[in-house]
Tab-separated table of C-alpha atoms in Angstrom:
chain	number	residue	atom	x	y	z
G	1	MET	CA	-47.332	-154.840	27.616
G	2	SER	CA	-44.267	-154.098	25.545
G	3	ARG	CA	-44.630	-152.862	22.000
G	4	PRO	CA	-42.080	-152.308	19.238
G	5	SER	CA	-40.694	-148.867	18.463
G	6	LEU	CA	-39.850	-149.988	14.921
G	7	PRO	CA	-41.293	-152.606	12.568
G	8	PRO	CA	-39.310	-155.864	12.354
G	9	PRO	CA	-36.350	-155.765	9.954
G	10	GLU	CA	-38.023	-158.140	7.480
G	11	LEU	CA	-40.757	-155.571	6.857
G	12	ARG	CA	-39.022	-152.201	6.975
G	13	ALA	CA	-38.254	-151.812	3.276
G	14	TYR	CA	-41.748	-153.016	2.373
G	15	LEU	CA	-43.460	-150.610	4.758
G	16	GLU	CA	-41.294	-147.708	3.605
G	17	GLU	CA	-42.360	-148.381	0.028
G	18	LEU	CA	-45.996	-148.795	1.104
G	19	VAL	CA	-45.880	-145.370	2.748
G	20	ARG	CA	-44.160	-143.844	-0.281
G	21	ARG	CA	-46.796	-145.205	-2.665
G	22	THR	CA	-49.634	-144.202	-0.359
G	23	ALA	CA	-48.293	-140.657	-0.102
G	24	ALA	CA	-47.875	-140.478	-3.885
G	25	VAL	CA	-51.577	-141.253	-4.379
G	26	CYS	CA	-52.969	-139.291	-1.419
G	27	GLY	CA	-50.741	-136.224	-1.574
G	28	ASP	CA	-51.514	-133.603	1.054
G	29	ARG	CA	-54.697	-135.456	1.991
G	30	LEU	CA	-52.640	-138.084	3.817
G	31	VAL	CA	-52.893	-137.600	7.580
G	32	SER	CA	-51.421	-140.775	9.025
G	33	VAL	CA	-50.242	-144.291	8.234
G	34	LEU	CA	-50.271	-146.653	11.213
G	35	ALA	CA	-49.106	-150.215	11.747
G	36	VAL	CA	-51.760	-151.964	13.823
G	37	GLY	CA	-52.634	-155.550	14.752
G	38	SER	CA	-49.753	-157.875	15.564
G	39	LEU	CA	-47.162	-155.292	14.497
G	40	ALA	CA	-48.468	-152.785	17.029
G	41	LEU	CA	-48.803	-155.335	19.834
G	42	GLY	CA	-45.335	-156.814	19.325
G	43	ASP	CA	-46.592	-160.235	18.203
G	44	TYR	CA	-45.681	-160.288	14.513
G	45	ARG	CA	-44.501	-163.740	13.333
G	46	HIS	CA	-42.759	-163.632	9.966
G	47	GLY	CA	-44.239	-166.205	7.612
G	48	ARG	CA	-47.371	-166.444	9.743
G	49	SER	CA	-48.751	-162.982	10.494
G	50	ASP	CA	-50.418	-160.482	8.235
G	51	VAL	CA	-49.290	-156.873	8.004
G	52	ASP	CA	-52.141	-154.709	9.304
G	53	VAL	CA	-52.109	-151.040	8.283
G	54	THR	CA	-54.548	-148.200	8.900
G	55	VAL	CA	-54.481	-145.101	6.700
G	56	VAL	CA	-56.255	-141.856	7.633
G	57	VAL	CA	-56.997	-139.207	5.002
G	58	ASP	CA	-58.564	-135.755	5.053
G	59	PRO	CA	-60.571	-135.020	3.032
G	60	ALA	CA	-61.841	-138.401	1.877
G	61	LEU	CA	-60.281	-139.696	-1.329
G	62	PRO	CA	-62.447	-139.898	-4.452
G	63	ARG	CA	-63.351	-143.416	-5.551
G	64	ALA	CA	-60.935	-143.246	-8.499
G	65	ASP	CA	-58.004	-142.437	-6.195
G	66	LEU	CA	-58.977	-145.228	-3.823
G	67	GLY	CA	-58.860	-147.594	-6.792
G	68	ARG	CA	-55.422	-146.285	-7.732
G	69	LEU	CA	-54.232	-146.829	-4.180
G	70	ALA	CA	-55.542	-150.390	-4.128
G	71	ALA	CA	-53.840	-151.128	-7.460
G	72	THR	CA	-50.444	-149.717	-6.474
G	73	LEU	CA	-50.396	-151.590	-3.140
G	74	ALA	CA	-51.743	-154.911	-4.415
G	75	HIS	CA	-49.465	-157.952	-4.392
G	76	PRO	CA	-47.465	-158.607	-6.549
G	77	ALA	CA	-47.363	-155.007	-7.873
G	78	LEU	CA	-45.946	-154.337	-4.415
G	79	ARG	CA	-44.643	-157.712	-3.319
G	80	CYS	CA	-45.735	-158.471	0.233
G	81	PRO	CA	-43.104	-160.369	2.257
G	82	ALA	CA	-45.641	-161.343	4.937
G	83	ALA	CA	-48.598	-163.718	4.718
G	84	GLY	CA	-50.628	-160.771	3.500
G	85	LEU	CA	-51.507	-157.108	3.773
G	86	GLU	CA	-54.755	-155.996	5.405
G	87	LEU	CA	-55.023	-152.244	4.822
G	88	VAL	CA	-57.974	-150.049	5.780
G	89	VAL	CA	-58.455	-146.412	4.785
G	90	TYR	CA	-60.655	-144.110	6.894
G	91	GLY	CA	-61.678	-140.520	6.517
G	92	ALA	CA	-60.347	-138.387	9.360
G	93	GLY	CA	-63.802	-137.247	10.462
G	94	PHE	CA	-65.035	-140.805	10.891
G	95	ALA	CA	-61.857	-142.078	12.556
G	96	ALA	CA	-61.859	-139.230	15.103
G	97	ARG	CA	-65.155	-140.216	16.716
G	98	PRO	CA	-66.103	-143.421	18.551
G	99	SER	CA	-68.208	-145.681	16.371
G	100	GLY	CA	-69.528	-149.209	16.161
G	101	GLU	CA	-69.629	-149.069	12.353
G	102	ALA	CA	-67.126	-150.380	9.816
G	103	GLY	CA	-66.871	-146.924	8.271
G	104	TYR	CA	-64.001	-147.499	5.867
G	105	LEU	CA	-63.342	-145.895	2.498
G	106	LEU	CA	-61.214	-148.823	1.310
G	107	ASP	CA	-60.606	-152.265	2.759
G	108	LEU	CA	-57.789	-154.013	0.894
G	109	ASN	CA	-56.683	-157.610	1.445
G	110	THR	CA	-53.797	-158.794	-0.689
G	111	GLY	CA	-50.738	-161.021	-0.496
G	112	PRO	CA	-49.452	-164.533	-1.021
G	113	SER	CA	-51.733	-166.173	1.586
G	114	LEU	CA	-54.828	-163.947	1.403
G	115	PRO	CA	-57.705	-163.967	-1.054
G	116	GLU	CA	-57.650	-160.717	-3.015
G	117	ARG	CA	-60.307	-158.246	-1.908
G	118	ALA	CA	-60.805	-154.522	-2.423
G	119	SER	CA	-64.040	-153.187	-0.916
G	120	TYR	CA	-65.213	-149.591	-1.084
G	121	ASP	CA	-68.539	-150.105	0.686
G	122	PRO	CA	-68.496	-150.730	4.449
G	123	ALA	CA	-71.909	-152.376	4.152
G	124	ASP	CA	-70.049	-155.309	2.554
G	125	ALA	CA	-68.303	-156.230	5.811
G	126	SER	CA	-69.024	-157.226	9.400
G	127	ALA	CA	-68.400	-154.133	11.502
G	128	PHE	CA	-66.892	-155.901	14.503
G	129	TRP	CA	-63.533	-156.510	12.802
G	130	TYR	CA	-63.032	-152.769	12.308
G	131	VAL	CA	-64.212	-151.815	15.809
G	132	ILE	CA	-61.611	-154.135	17.326
G	133	ASP	CA	-58.890	-152.929	14.956
G	134	ARG	CA	-59.567	-149.275	15.799
G	135	SER	CA	-59.549	-150.066	19.510
G	136	VAL	CA	-56.151	-151.757	19.124
G	137	ALA	CA	-54.934	-148.870	16.948
G	138	HIS	CA	-55.919	-146.265	19.543
G	139	GLN	CA	-54.083	-148.163	22.272
G	140	ALA	CA	-50.959	-149.224	20.425
G	141	GLY	CA	-50.864	-148.040	16.797
G	142	LEU	CA	-47.302	-147.677	15.523
G	143	PRO	CA	-46.917	-144.518	13.407
G	144	LEU	CA	-45.235	-145.043	10.051
G	145	TYR	CA	-46.144	-141.580	8.764
G	146	GLY	CA	-47.856	-138.506	10.127
G	147	ALA	CA	-49.934	-138.004	13.242
G	148	PRO	CA	-49.817	-140.455	16.174
G	149	ALA	CA	-52.601	-142.992	16.522
G	150	ARG	CA	-54.233	-141.433	19.571
G	151	GLU	CA	-54.586	-138.121	17.742
G	152	VAL	CA	-56.457	-139.592	14.772
G	153	ILE	CA	-58.172	-142.812	15.925
G	154	ALA	CA	-60.861	-142.551	18.589
G	155	ALA	CA	-61.258	-145.429	21.012
G	156	PRO	CA	-64.658	-147.136	20.708
G	157	ASP	CA	-66.408	-147.182	24.083
G	158	ARG	CA	-66.380	-150.312	26.214
G	159	PRO	CA	-69.938	-151.496	25.428
G	160	THR	CA	-69.184	-151.157	21.712
G	161	VAL	CA	-65.932	-153.114	22.001
G	162	LEU	CA	-67.589	-155.841	24.063
G	163	ALA	CA	-70.383	-156.153	21.523
G	164	ALA	CA	-67.689	-156.509	18.846
G	165	LEU	CA	-65.933	-159.174	20.912
G	166	ARG	CA	-69.206	-161.053	21.247
G	167	ALA	CA	-69.487	-161.119	17.445
G	168	SER	CA	-65.814	-162.033	17.035
G	169	VAL	CA	-66.023	-164.998	19.410
G	170	SER	CA	-69.159	-166.198	17.620
G	171	GLU	CA	-67.339	-165.968	14.285
G	172	HIS	CA	-64.390	-167.981	15.587
G	173	ALA	CA	-66.663	-170.548	17.218
G	174	ASP	CA	-67.980	-171.416	13.746
G	175	GLY	CA	-64.422	-172.056	12.637
G	176	ASP	CA	-64.916	-171.393	8.932
G	177	GLY	CA	-61.754	-169.972	7.397
G	178	HIS	CA	-59.850	-169.716	10.695
G	179	LEU	CA	-56.936	-171.805	11.913
G	180	ALA	CA	-57.653	-173.593	15.185
G	181	ASP	CA	-54.685	-172.076	17.012
G	182	ASN	CA	-55.750	-168.581	16.011
G	183	ARG	CA	-59.316	-169.284	17.182
G	184	VAL	CA	-58.023	-170.320	20.611
G	185	LEU	CA	-55.597	-167.410	20.982
G	186	ASN	CA	-58.168	-164.884	19.796
G	187	GLY	CA	-60.383	-166.273	22.541
G	188	CYS	CA	-57.597	-165.736	25.051
G	189	ARG	CA	-57.115	-162.166	23.895
G	190	ALA	CA	-60.851	-161.504	24.182
G	191	THR	CA	-60.894	-162.927	27.702
G	192	VAL	CA	-57.973	-160.817	28.865
G	193	HIS	CA	-59.485	-157.693	27.313
G	194	CYS	CA	-62.744	-158.348	29.173
G	195	ARG	CA	-60.783	-158.587	32.413
G	196	THR	CA	-58.434	-155.651	31.921
G	197	GLY	CA	-59.785	-153.335	29.220
G	198	HIS	CA	-56.417	-153.570	27.419
G	199	TRP	CA	-55.217	-155.413	24.342
G	200	PHE	CA	-52.431	-157.921	24.753
G	201	ALA	CA	-50.501	-159.839	22.124
G	202	LYS	CA	-52.138	-163.192	21.427
G	203	ARG	CA	-49.225	-165.194	22.811
G	204	ARG	CA	-49.114	-163.185	26.021
G	205	ALA	CA	-52.891	-163.444	26.392
G	206	GLY	CA	-52.602	-167.198	25.940
G	207	GLU	CA	-50.020	-167.410	28.709
G	208	ILE	CA	-52.233	-165.354	31.035
G	209	VAL	CA	-55.340	-167.471	30.473
G	210	ALA	CA	-53.411	-170.757	30.684
G	211	ALA	CA	-52.019	-169.685	34.067
G	212	SER	CA	-55.417	-168.689	35.467
G	213	GLU	CA	-57.482	-171.501	33.910
G	214	PRO	CA	-55.462	-174.727	34.243
G	215	ALA	CA	-58.250	-176.846	32.768
G	216	PHE	CA	-57.552	-175.204	29.408
G	217	GLY	CA	-53.774	-175.168	29.847
G	218	PRO	CA	-52.945	-178.117	27.551
G	219	LEU	CA	-55.121	-176.781	24.714
G	220	ILE	CA	-53.647	-173.289	24.963
G	221	ALA	CA	-50.103	-174.673	25.163
G	222	GLU	CA	-50.673	-176.595	21.927
G	223	ALA	CA	-52.184	-173.496	20.313
G	224	LEU	CA	-49.115	-171.483	21.303
G	225	ARG	CA	-46.771	-174.115	19.839
G	226	SER	CA	-48.772	-174.196	16.622
G	227	PHE	CA	-48.891	-170.395	16.401
G	228	GLY	CA	-45.101	-170.377	16.133
G	229	ARG	CA	-45.237	-172.356	12.875
G	230	PRO	CA	-46.035	-171.206	9.325
G	231	ARG	CA	-49.730	-171.279	8.434
G	232	THR	CA	-49.275	-174.352	6.270
G	233	GLU	CA	-47.865	-176.264	9.260
G	234	ALA	CA	-50.508	-175.282	11.824
G	235	ALA	CA	-51.659	-178.082	14.111
G	236	GLU	CA	-55.127	-179.622	14.032
G	237	LEU	CA	-56.320	-179.057	17.587
G	238	PRO	CA	-59.045	-181.276	19.089
G	239	ALA	CA	-62.283	-179.835	17.719
G	240	ASP	CA	-64.366	-180.620	20.799
G	241	ASP	CA	-61.795	-178.987	23.083
G	242	VAL	CA	-61.698	-175.861	20.912
G	243	ARG	CA	-65.502	-175.613	20.918
G	244	GLU	CA	-65.629	-176.080	24.702
G	245	PHE	CA	-63.008	-173.383	25.235
G	246	LEU	CA	-64.711	-170.887	22.940
G	247	ALA	CA	-68.055	-171.531	24.654
G	248	TRP	CA	-66.325	-170.667	27.937
G	249	VAL	CA	-64.874	-167.517	26.359
G	250	ALA	CA	-68.307	-166.535	25.041
G	251	ALA	CA	-69.696	-166.784	28.570
G	252	ARG	CA	-66.943	-164.501	29.892
G	253	VAL	CA	-67.676	-161.957	27.174
G	254	GLU	CA	-71.393	-162.086	27.966
G	255	GLU	CA	-70.675	-161.449	31.661
G	256	ALA	CA	-68.530	-158.436	30.814
G	257	ALA	CA	-71.033	-157.141	28.264
G	258	GLU	CA	-73.947	-157.397	30.703
G	259	ALA	CA	-71.928	-155.546	33.332
G	260	ALA	CA	-71.157	-152.792	30.812
G	261	GLY	CA	-74.674	-152.615	29.427
G	262	ALA	CA	-73.570	-153.791	25.982
């Protein structure tokens, strides 16, 4: 499981400015800025992937400052060169303890390919996305500023992560708002995490599952080819095959969750 020591060149100036603007708003309350998601796992695809960033502050920012942060980071005020920015702000006390809750202070989605969203209430969101992101951050978060990921982001326990994976696979099985290739490769990543307890890049997880489950090899191979293209050029994978694969993934997650008492 290799991971980058630096962000890709296409993003460095953008991330430097993101950190500068975040520090300007947060001041001495800023604890850490971490690249997570595909950047942390070494699977960023320019023109396809989002930029995922986690910010930790102590003490928590007032609502007015969170609004200022959202405004200064929003595209095009800060032009995002990727498909989009998904940035989550946590208070240090929350981030430092394992939790199955969303728990954010700010959840900002912005960019050329994302619908604009700035949420300040974690009750507005499904918690499983944030559980998985914090688990990935604890394992592989790439520090852009401040304290390392493992010092500020607690790893959710295995039953909590498996419960989140159960919800994630169910979400992707419905298909609404998700590209077919991403649904398949997310399923591969969930399967490999159930087997190993570690997060792998989606492409690597796809290769692992294709090698061990030859019946799904052609579908995963097509998902991998499609994943290398821009979002607007993603392939339409056979719907019945995708549903069958995700039902198989759901069964693997259930087996792991039952074994872990999730």
